[in-house]
Amino acid sequence: MKKIALNFLPFEQQDFGITIFRKIAGAVVDKTKFSYYDFQENGVSKKYEISPVNLEGYEEYRLAQYSQVGLVSKSIYENLFQASKSVRGFFILKPNNDYNRRLHFEIEPHPKGKKCMWIEPYFLKSKKLWGVLVGFQFIVSEDFKANNKVKVDKDILIASGSLNSKGYSNADFYLFKHSYIQAFIKNHIPLINYSLSVKLTSDLQFLEGSVLNQKTYVFKNKGESNSAFLGLNRFGPLQEIPGELFFRFIFLKEDRDYGVRLLKGLRGDTFPSQFSGMSTFFKLSFTNERIEGVTLEDFNNETITEQINEIKESGKNIIPIIITKNRLDAESDRLYYFLKHKFTSAGIACQIVTKELLANDNSVKYSLSNIALQIFSKAGGKPWKMVPASKDYLIIGIGQSYSIEMLETKSIVKKSIAYSVLTDSSGLFKDIQVLSEGVESDDNYYANLANNIIRIINSSGYKQVTIHSPVRLSKSKVFEKVIKKIPLDTELNVLVINNKADLFGFDYDNNGLVPFESTYIKLAKDEFLVWFEGLQYNNPKIAKRYSNPLTIKFWFSSNPNWLSDENLKENLLQDCINLSGANWRGFKSKQLPVSIFYCERIAEFISKFNEYKLGHIEINNLKPWFL
């Protein structure tokens, strides 16, 4: 069994009760004056007003170290804050956020920001240990943000560890993070400990790691492989595009050479060792009779509308392939989303390729196969599916997009859109559906959300359904209502998959400290840290920068007893890993299960469509246009 060093420093002593003062809350709760917590007493939940100082009518109450985690965390934060005030470089990034529990320390200045370390209280439930998470963060300066159109550039990516000093993907990303953490432990933790009554240890906490199975891809005639690229090349796509497909290359007059370059690349003429061509790889007819080039004077509403009308009137399955500038400036960014909006609104999936990518031999060499994969999938083909862990069942990915109004002092959410991406446990894309629109504070928003989930489950024919969500949707307002209106023999489980968690880990036995892909560790009985990317057993060589692991929490189940079944949880984790391989956007896009990744892509598009005031778009029942 593997040992993984978590970015967590426990306290030397764990027997530190914390004293608070509390009073039974009245009928009217005023959260602007007091904080409120629920306490379980004799099986009954009671709400109390909480005060850090003794007030009239309050009773003194001593908390055990692993009861009321929120209150203990707040007390630890206040102790850490007092202990850190005199430490060089200390600051609070979000001082006006009442829920902030993170303390920052500037380690090194930078012309475009500052390199920082942070700590925050954390309770490791699987070991019943309190301590702090510790991590590295590059914070971009407000001056840079104000004076530049882009939020990040090459210098910032190098400073943050995403790129190495030469500007390439940082294969030493784990070593980069580890070196900063160890330096912080050596130089800063003793200074913080000096003023703490209960000291932090100086060693990262080790946890037992387990490994799930490798992903297995399925292709034509049930051919199987552990590699999407090699399997597709050997067996051919799982399901070819029905009928004939035609290709329309659209570009401005001055960009004709880029269109020709892309055409030759997709034909397999330019870099045959990296991509052998649409005909060979996807079994598509990519002959001159099926290809046409269209030169435009400008990408305006009239010219694009004309192209859409021509495609519709032809009665053919035509996929437009459009050459544009990159999206580094606002004008080019708006053009990209304008084109996507126009074609998608017309029910036509399009492929957009930038001429900057096509001008770079190294970039285009390794992008051609991904471009071809997206074209094939958007046109209705199915390149592969995955072997599920146990059986075929329905997976509903839930995403949300927000319309934000910026006020002088704050931003408010004006409207939320919840939608679902449906796949089965083999990862095959099925559908996109809107679940609810409105403001989350409105009960109708949650009622519609619950009713549409009920409708999807009851019409699906599946007896096992798993919901993947990036956020913790209300159990009482959504899922408890759902299970009352679906068949009693339907197994429903809800997983919260978070790709923005700050938990990290190192395998000291491996090359570059990188854990193997599919490694997972238990943070609590219902929460796991999972490496969707990592070293490969058949070739443990670091080829790129591997992304952070994800946290997966078992949030809800129609039968709570199922969450005590370790085999069930492992199978559901396995299918999360499998679904990361079902991503048809690229051969190496496997950091997120498609149930979450596709939702993120749709959220990005909806947000940008709103930002550029491009109007509402019907996203239901379309091909995967968002790839």
mmCIF file of C-alpha atoms in Angstrom, residues 224-440:
data_model
loop_
_atom_site.group_PDB
_atom_site.id
_atom_site.type_symbol
_atom_site.label_atom_id
_atom_site.label_comp_id
_atom_site.label_asym_id
_atom_site.label_seq_id
_atom_site.Cartn_x
_atom_site.Cartn_y
_atom_site.Cartn_z
ATOM 1 C CA GLU A 224 -10.140 -2.516 -26.142
ATOM 2 C CA SER A 225 -7.041 -0.531 -25.248
ATOM 3 C CA ASN A 226 -5.603 1.435 -22.318
ATOM 4 C CA SER A 227 -4.799 4.279 -24.758
ATOM 5 C CA ALA A 228 -7.408 6.344 -26.603
ATOM 6 C CA PHE A 229 -4.966 7.311 -29.360
ATOM 7 C CA LEU A 230 -3.459 3.865 -29.950
ATOM 8 C CA GLY A 231 -6.815 2.124 -29.676
ATOM 9 C CA LEU A 232 -8.509 4.460 -32.151
ATOM 10 C CA ASN A 233 -5.617 4.072 -34.564
ATOM 11 C CA ARG A 234 -5.773 0.278 -34.318
ATOM 12 C CA PHE A 235 -9.495 -0.476 -34.174
ATOM 13 C CA GLY A 236 -11.216 2.591 -35.603
ATOM 14 C CA PRO A 237 -13.990 4.667 -33.993
ATOM 15 C CA LEU A 238 -16.738 3.069 -31.924
ATOM 16 C CA GLN A 239 -19.455 4.544 -34.138
ATOM 17 C CA GLU A 240 -18.858 6.330 -37.421
ATOM 18 C CA ILE A 241 -20.728 9.443 -38.503
ATOM 19 C CA PRO A 242 -24.103 8.467 -39.958
ATOM 20 C CA GLY A 243 -24.392 9.457 -43.621
ATOM 21 C CA GLU A 244 -21.978 11.676 -45.512
ATOM 22 C CA LEU A 245 -19.995 14.514 -43.945
ATOM 23 C CA PHE A 246 -18.835 17.618 -45.797
ATOM 24 C CA PHE A 247 -16.252 20.174 -44.675
ATOM 25 C CA ARG A 248 -16.458 23.926 -45.258
ATOM 26 C CA PHE A 249 -13.291 25.893 -44.455
ATOM 27 C CA ILE A 250 -14.168 29.543 -43.782
ATOM 28 C CA PHE A 251 -11.495 32.242 -43.514
ATOM 29 C CA LEU A 252 -10.735 35.847 -44.344
ATOM 30 C CA LYS A 253 -9.084 36.602 -47.667
ATOM 31 C CA GLU A 254 -5.698 37.314 -46.102
ATOM 32 C CA ASP A 255 -5.790 34.066 -44.109
ATOM 33 C CA ARG A 256 -6.143 31.655 -47.017
ATOM 34 C CA ASP A 257 -2.673 30.178 -46.422
ATOM 35 C CA TYR A 258 -3.678 29.209 -42.892
ATOM 36 C CA GLY A 259 -6.746 27.427 -44.240
ATOM 37 C CA VAL A 260 -4.592 25.486 -46.690
ATOM 38 C CA ARG A 261 -2.139 24.607 -43.914
ATOM 39 C CA LEU A 262 -4.939 23.236 -41.735
ATOM 40 C CA LEU A 263 -6.417 21.298 -44.663
ATOM 41 C CA LYS A 264 -3.069 19.618 -45.385
ATOM 42 C CA GLY A 265 -2.599 18.836 -41.701
ATOM 43 C CA LEU A 266 -6.025 17.197 -41.396
ATOM 44 C CA ARG A 267 -5.308 15.254 -44.560
ATOM 45 C CA GLY A 268 -2.203 13.808 -42.887
ATOM 46 C CA ASP A 269 0.282 15.398 -45.297
ATOM 47 C CA THR A 270 2.091 17.763 -42.919
ATOM 48 C CA PHE A 271 2.954 15.710 -39.823
ATOM 49 C CA PRO A 272 2.004 12.099 -40.663
ATOM 50 C CA SER A 273 3.961 10.688 -37.709
ATOM 51 C CA GLN A 274 1.794 12.636 -35.277
ATOM 52 C CA PHE A 275 -1.498 12.482 -37.207
ATOM 53 C CA SER A 276 -2.073 10.216 -40.187
ATOM 54 C CA GLY A 277 -5.171 12.037 -41.414
ATOM 55 C CA MET A 278 -8.962 12.109 -41.103
ATOM 56 C CA SER A 279 -9.398 9.288 -43.614
ATOM 57 C CA THR A 280 -6.968 6.904 -41.952
ATOM 58 C CA PHE A 281 -7.715 7.745 -38.335
ATOM 59 C CA PHE A 282 -11.488 8.303 -38.349
ATOM 60 C CA LYS A 283 -12.409 6.294 -41.456
ATOM 61 C CA LEU A 284 -13.894 9.437 -43.010
ATOM 62 C CA SER A 285 -13.926 10.348 -46.663
ATOM 63 C CA PHE A 286 -11.809 13.514 -46.755
ATOM 64 C CA THR A 287 -11.592 13.945 -50.523
ATOM 65 C CA ASN A 288 -11.737 17.156 -52.553
ATOM 66 C CA GLU A 289 -15.380 16.495 -53.471
ATOM 67 C CA ARG A 290 -16.328 16.805 -49.815
ATOM 68 C CA ILE A 291 -14.194 19.879 -49.063
ATOM 69 C CA GLU A 292 -14.801 23.492 -49.988
ATOM 70 C CA GLY A 293 -13.132 26.760 -49.064
ATOM 71 C CA VAL A 294 -15.015 30.020 -48.543
ATOM 72 C CA THR A 295 -13.263 33.382 -48.456
ATOM 73 C CA LEU A 296 -14.941 36.235 -46.582
ATOM 74 C CA GLU A 297 -14.185 39.938 -46.464
ATOM 75 C CA ASP A 298 -15.257 40.141 -42.825
ATOM 76 C CA PHE A 299 -16.788 38.068 -40.023
ATOM 77 C CA ASN A 300 -19.916 40.151 -39.579
ATOM 78 C CA ASN A 301 -23.503 39.218 -38.859
ATOM 79 C CA GLU A 302 -24.546 39.341 -42.515
ATOM 80 C CA THR A 303 -21.734 37.143 -43.882
ATOM 81 C CA ILE A 304 -22.122 34.527 -41.133
ATOM 82 C CA THR A 305 -25.917 34.471 -41.535
ATOM 83 C CA GLU A 306 -25.365 33.866 -45.243
ATOM 84 C CA GLN A 307 -23.062 30.928 -44.486
ATOM 85 C CA ILE A 308 -25.605 29.437 -42.077
ATOM 86 C CA ASN A 309 -28.407 29.748 -44.639
ATOM 87 C CA GLU A 310 -26.290 28.099 -47.340
ATOM 88 C CA ILE A 311 -25.458 25.172 -45.053
ATOM 89 C CA LYS A 312 -29.100 24.709 -44.089
ATOM 90 C CA GLU A 313 -30.379 24.993 -47.654
ATOM 91 C CA SER A 314 -27.863 22.423 -48.896
ATOM 92 C CA GLY A 315 -29.527 19.675 -46.855
ATOM 93 C CA LYS A 316 -26.077 18.176 -46.217
ATOM 94 C CA ASN A 317 -24.244 17.418 -43.007
ATOM 95 C CA ILE A 318 -21.660 20.205 -43.292
ATOM 96 C CA ILE A 319 -19.322 21.174 -40.491
ATOM 97 C CA PRO A 320 -17.853 24.690 -40.748
ATOM 98 C CA ILE A 321 -14.139 24.977 -39.887
ATOM 99 C CA ILE A 322 -13.323 28.636 -39.240
ATOM 100 C CA ILE A 323 -9.895 30.315 -39.067
ATOM 101 C CA THR A 324 -9.690 33.317 -36.707
ATOM 102 C CA LYS A 325 -7.226 35.236 -34.547
ATOM 103 C CA ASN A 326 -6.412 34.080 -31.040
ATOM 104 C CA ARG A 327 -8.566 35.330 -28.143
ATOM 105 C CA LEU A 328 -5.985 37.410 -26.292
ATOM 106 C CA ASP A 329 -7.738 40.722 -26.895
ATOM 107 C CA ALA A 330 -11.378 41.607 -26.244
ATOM 108 C CA GLU A 331 -12.272 42.003 -29.925
ATOM 109 C CA SER A 332 -10.978 38.547 -30.877
ATOM 110 C CA ASP A 333 -12.563 36.996 -27.799
ATOM 111 C CA ARG A 334 -15.940 38.454 -28.694
ATOM 112 C CA LEU A 335 -15.586 37.224 -32.288
ATOM 113 C CA TYR A 336 -14.968 33.665 -31.071
ATOM 114 C CA TYR A 337 -18.131 33.634 -28.947
ATOM 115 C CA PHE A 338 -20.131 35.469 -31.609
ATOM 116 C CA LEU A 339 -19.306 32.715 -34.116
ATOM 117 C CA LYS A 340 -20.056 29.967 -31.614
ATOM 118 C CA HIS A 341 -23.357 31.611 -30.708
ATOM 119 C CA LYS A 342 -24.480 32.152 -34.296
ATOM 120 C CA PHE A 343 -23.816 28.608 -35.485
ATOM 121 C CA THR A 344 -24.993 26.895 -32.283
ATOM 122 C CA SER A 345 -28.234 28.908 -32.300
ATOM 123 C CA ALA A 346 -28.800 27.569 -35.804
ATOM 124 C CA GLY A 347 -28.216 23.983 -34.621
ATOM 125 C CA ILE A 348 -24.847 23.744 -36.388
ATOM 126 C CA ALA A 349 -21.724 22.689 -34.488
ATOM 127 C CA CYS A 350 -18.621 24.500 -35.738
ATOM 128 C CA GLN A 351 -14.870 24.140 -35.276
ATOM 129 C CA ILE A 352 -12.777 27.284 -34.703
ATOM 130 C CA VAL A 353 -8.972 27.188 -35.094
ATOM 131 C CA THR A 354 -6.675 30.166 -34.521
ATOM 132 C CA LYS A 355 -4.087 31.158 -37.073
ATOM 133 C CA GLU A 356 -1.550 31.688 -34.262
ATOM 134 C CA LEU A 357 -1.741 27.973 -33.501
ATOM 135 C CA LEU A 358 -1.421 27.104 -37.187
ATOM 136 C CA ALA A 359 1.632 29.349 -37.542
ATOM 137 C CA ASN A 360 3.552 27.401 -34.880
ATOM 138 C CA ASP A 361 4.882 24.067 -36.147
ATOM 139 C CA ASN A 362 5.270 22.585 -32.691
ATOM 140 C CA SER A 363 1.759 23.614 -31.630
ATOM 141 C CA VAL A 364 -0.036 22.459 -34.740
ATOM 142 C CA LYS A 365 1.905 19.184 -34.849
ATOM 143 C CA TYR A 366 0.404 18.029 -31.567
ATOM 144 C CA SER A 367 -2.980 19.744 -31.987
ATOM 145 C CA LEU A 368 -4.092 18.200 -35.283
ATOM 146 C CA SER A 369 -5.325 14.957 -33.727
ATOM 147 C CA ASN A 370 -7.330 16.890 -31.117
ATOM 148 C CA ILE A 371 -8.836 19.202 -33.754
ATOM 149 C CA ALA A 372 -9.819 16.175 -35.835
ATOM 150 C CA LEU A 373 -11.303 14.447 -32.778
ATOM 151 C CA GLN A 374 -13.477 17.473 -32.010
ATOM 152 C CA ILE A 375 -14.667 17.725 -35.624
ATOM 153 C CA PHE A 376 -15.552 14.023 -35.700
ATOM 154 C CA SER A 377 -17.470 14.204 -32.395
ATOM 155 C CA LYS A 378 -19.312 17.448 -33.195
ATOM 156 C CA ALA A 379 -20.423 15.970 -36.520
ATOM 157 C CA GLY A 380 -22.139 13.064 -34.764
ATOM 158 C CA GLY A 381 -19.458 10.381 -34.523
ATOM 159 C CA LYS A 382 -18.610 8.468 -31.349
ATOM 160 C CA PRO A 383 -14.880 7.809 -31.134
ATOM 161 C CA TRP A 384 -14.872 5.531 -28.060
ATOM 162 C CA LYS A 385 -16.518 4.678 -24.768
ATOM 163 C CA MET A 386 -15.205 3.307 -21.470
ATOM 164 C CA VAL A 387 -15.533 -0.041 -19.711
ATOM 165 C CA PRO A 388 -17.619 0.782 -16.596
ATOM 166 C CA ALA A 389 -16.579 -0.475 -13.167
ATOM 167 C CA SER A 390 -19.667 -2.600 -12.615
ATOM 168 C CA LYS A 391 -22.713 -2.068 -14.822
ATOM 169 C CA ASP A 392 -24.326 0.384 -17.176
ATOM 170 C CA TYR A 393 -26.177 3.180 -15.354
ATOM 171 C CA LEU A 394 -27.161 6.817 -15.862
ATOM 172 C CA ILE A 395 -24.849 9.657 -14.815
ATOM 173 C CA ILE A 396 -26.270 13.174 -14.584
ATOM 174 C CA GLY A 397 -23.694 15.946 -14.489
ATOM 175 C CA ILE A 398 -25.135 19.159 -13.050
ATOM 176 C CA GLY A 399 -23.641 22.553 -13.848
ATOM 177 C CA GLN A 400 -24.631 26.128 -13.094
ATOM 178 C CA SER A 401 -24.051 29.413 -14.872
ATOM 179 C CA TYR A 402 -24.521 32.799 -13.212
ATOM 180 C CA SER A 403 -25.467 36.219 -14.498
ATOM 181 C CA ILE A 404 -23.610 38.722 -12.290
ATOM 182 C CA GLU A 405 -24.412 42.406 -11.796
ATOM 183 C CA MET A 406 -21.468 44.482 -10.574
ATOM 184 C CA LEU A 407 -22.375 47.195 -8.063
ATOM 185 C CA GLU A 408 -20.086 49.795 -6.525
ATOM 186 C CA THR A 409 -19.445 47.861 -3.333
ATOM 187 C CA LYS A 410 -20.270 44.276 -4.302
ATOM 188 C CA SER A 411 -21.495 41.946 -7.019
ATOM 189 C CA ILE A 412 -24.863 40.189 -6.894
ATOM 190 C CA VAL A 413 -26.218 37.163 -8.737
ATOM 191 C CA LYS A 414 -29.138 38.259 -10.899
ATOM 192 C CA LYS A 415 -29.899 34.889 -12.457
ATOM 193 C CA SER A 416 -28.746 31.280 -12.309
ATOM 194 C CA ILE A 417 -29.159 28.590 -14.927
ATOM 195 C CA ALA A 418 -28.823 24.954 -13.881
ATOM 196 C CA TYR A 419 -28.430 22.340 -16.614
ATOM 197 C CA SER A 420 -27.467 18.720 -16.933
ATOM 198 C CA VAL A 421 -25.146 16.759 -19.176
ATOM 199 C CA LEU A 422 -26.340 13.173 -19.448
ATOM 200 C CA THR A 423 -23.996 10.249 -20.044
ATOM 201 C CA ASP A 424 -24.056 6.621 -19.092
ATOM 202 C CA SER A 425 -21.364 4.941 -17.015
ATOM 203 C CA SER A 426 -19.453 4.150 -20.213
ATOM 204 C CA GLY A 427 -19.104 7.906 -20.793
ATOM 205 C CA LEU A 428 -21.203 8.113 -23.973
ATOM 206 C CA PHE A 429 -22.644 11.611 -24.386
ATOM 207 C CA LYS A 430 -26.444 11.514 -24.473
ATOM 208 C CA ASP A 431 -27.998 14.927 -24.029
ATOM 209 C CA ILE A 432 -27.926 18.412 -22.524
ATOM 210 C CA GLN A 433 -31.009 19.716 -20.738
ATOM 211 C CA VAL A 434 -31.860 22.888 -18.851
ATOM 212 C CA LEU A 435 -32.982 22.029 -15.313
ATOM 213 C CA SER A 436 -33.897 25.411 -13.870
ATOM 214 C CA GLU A 437 -33.592 29.137 -14.474
ATOM 215 C CA GLY A 438 -34.003 31.947 -11.961
ATOM 216 C CA VAL A 439 -32.547 33.210 -8.699
ATOM 217 C CA GLU A 440 -31.278 30.600 -6.238
#
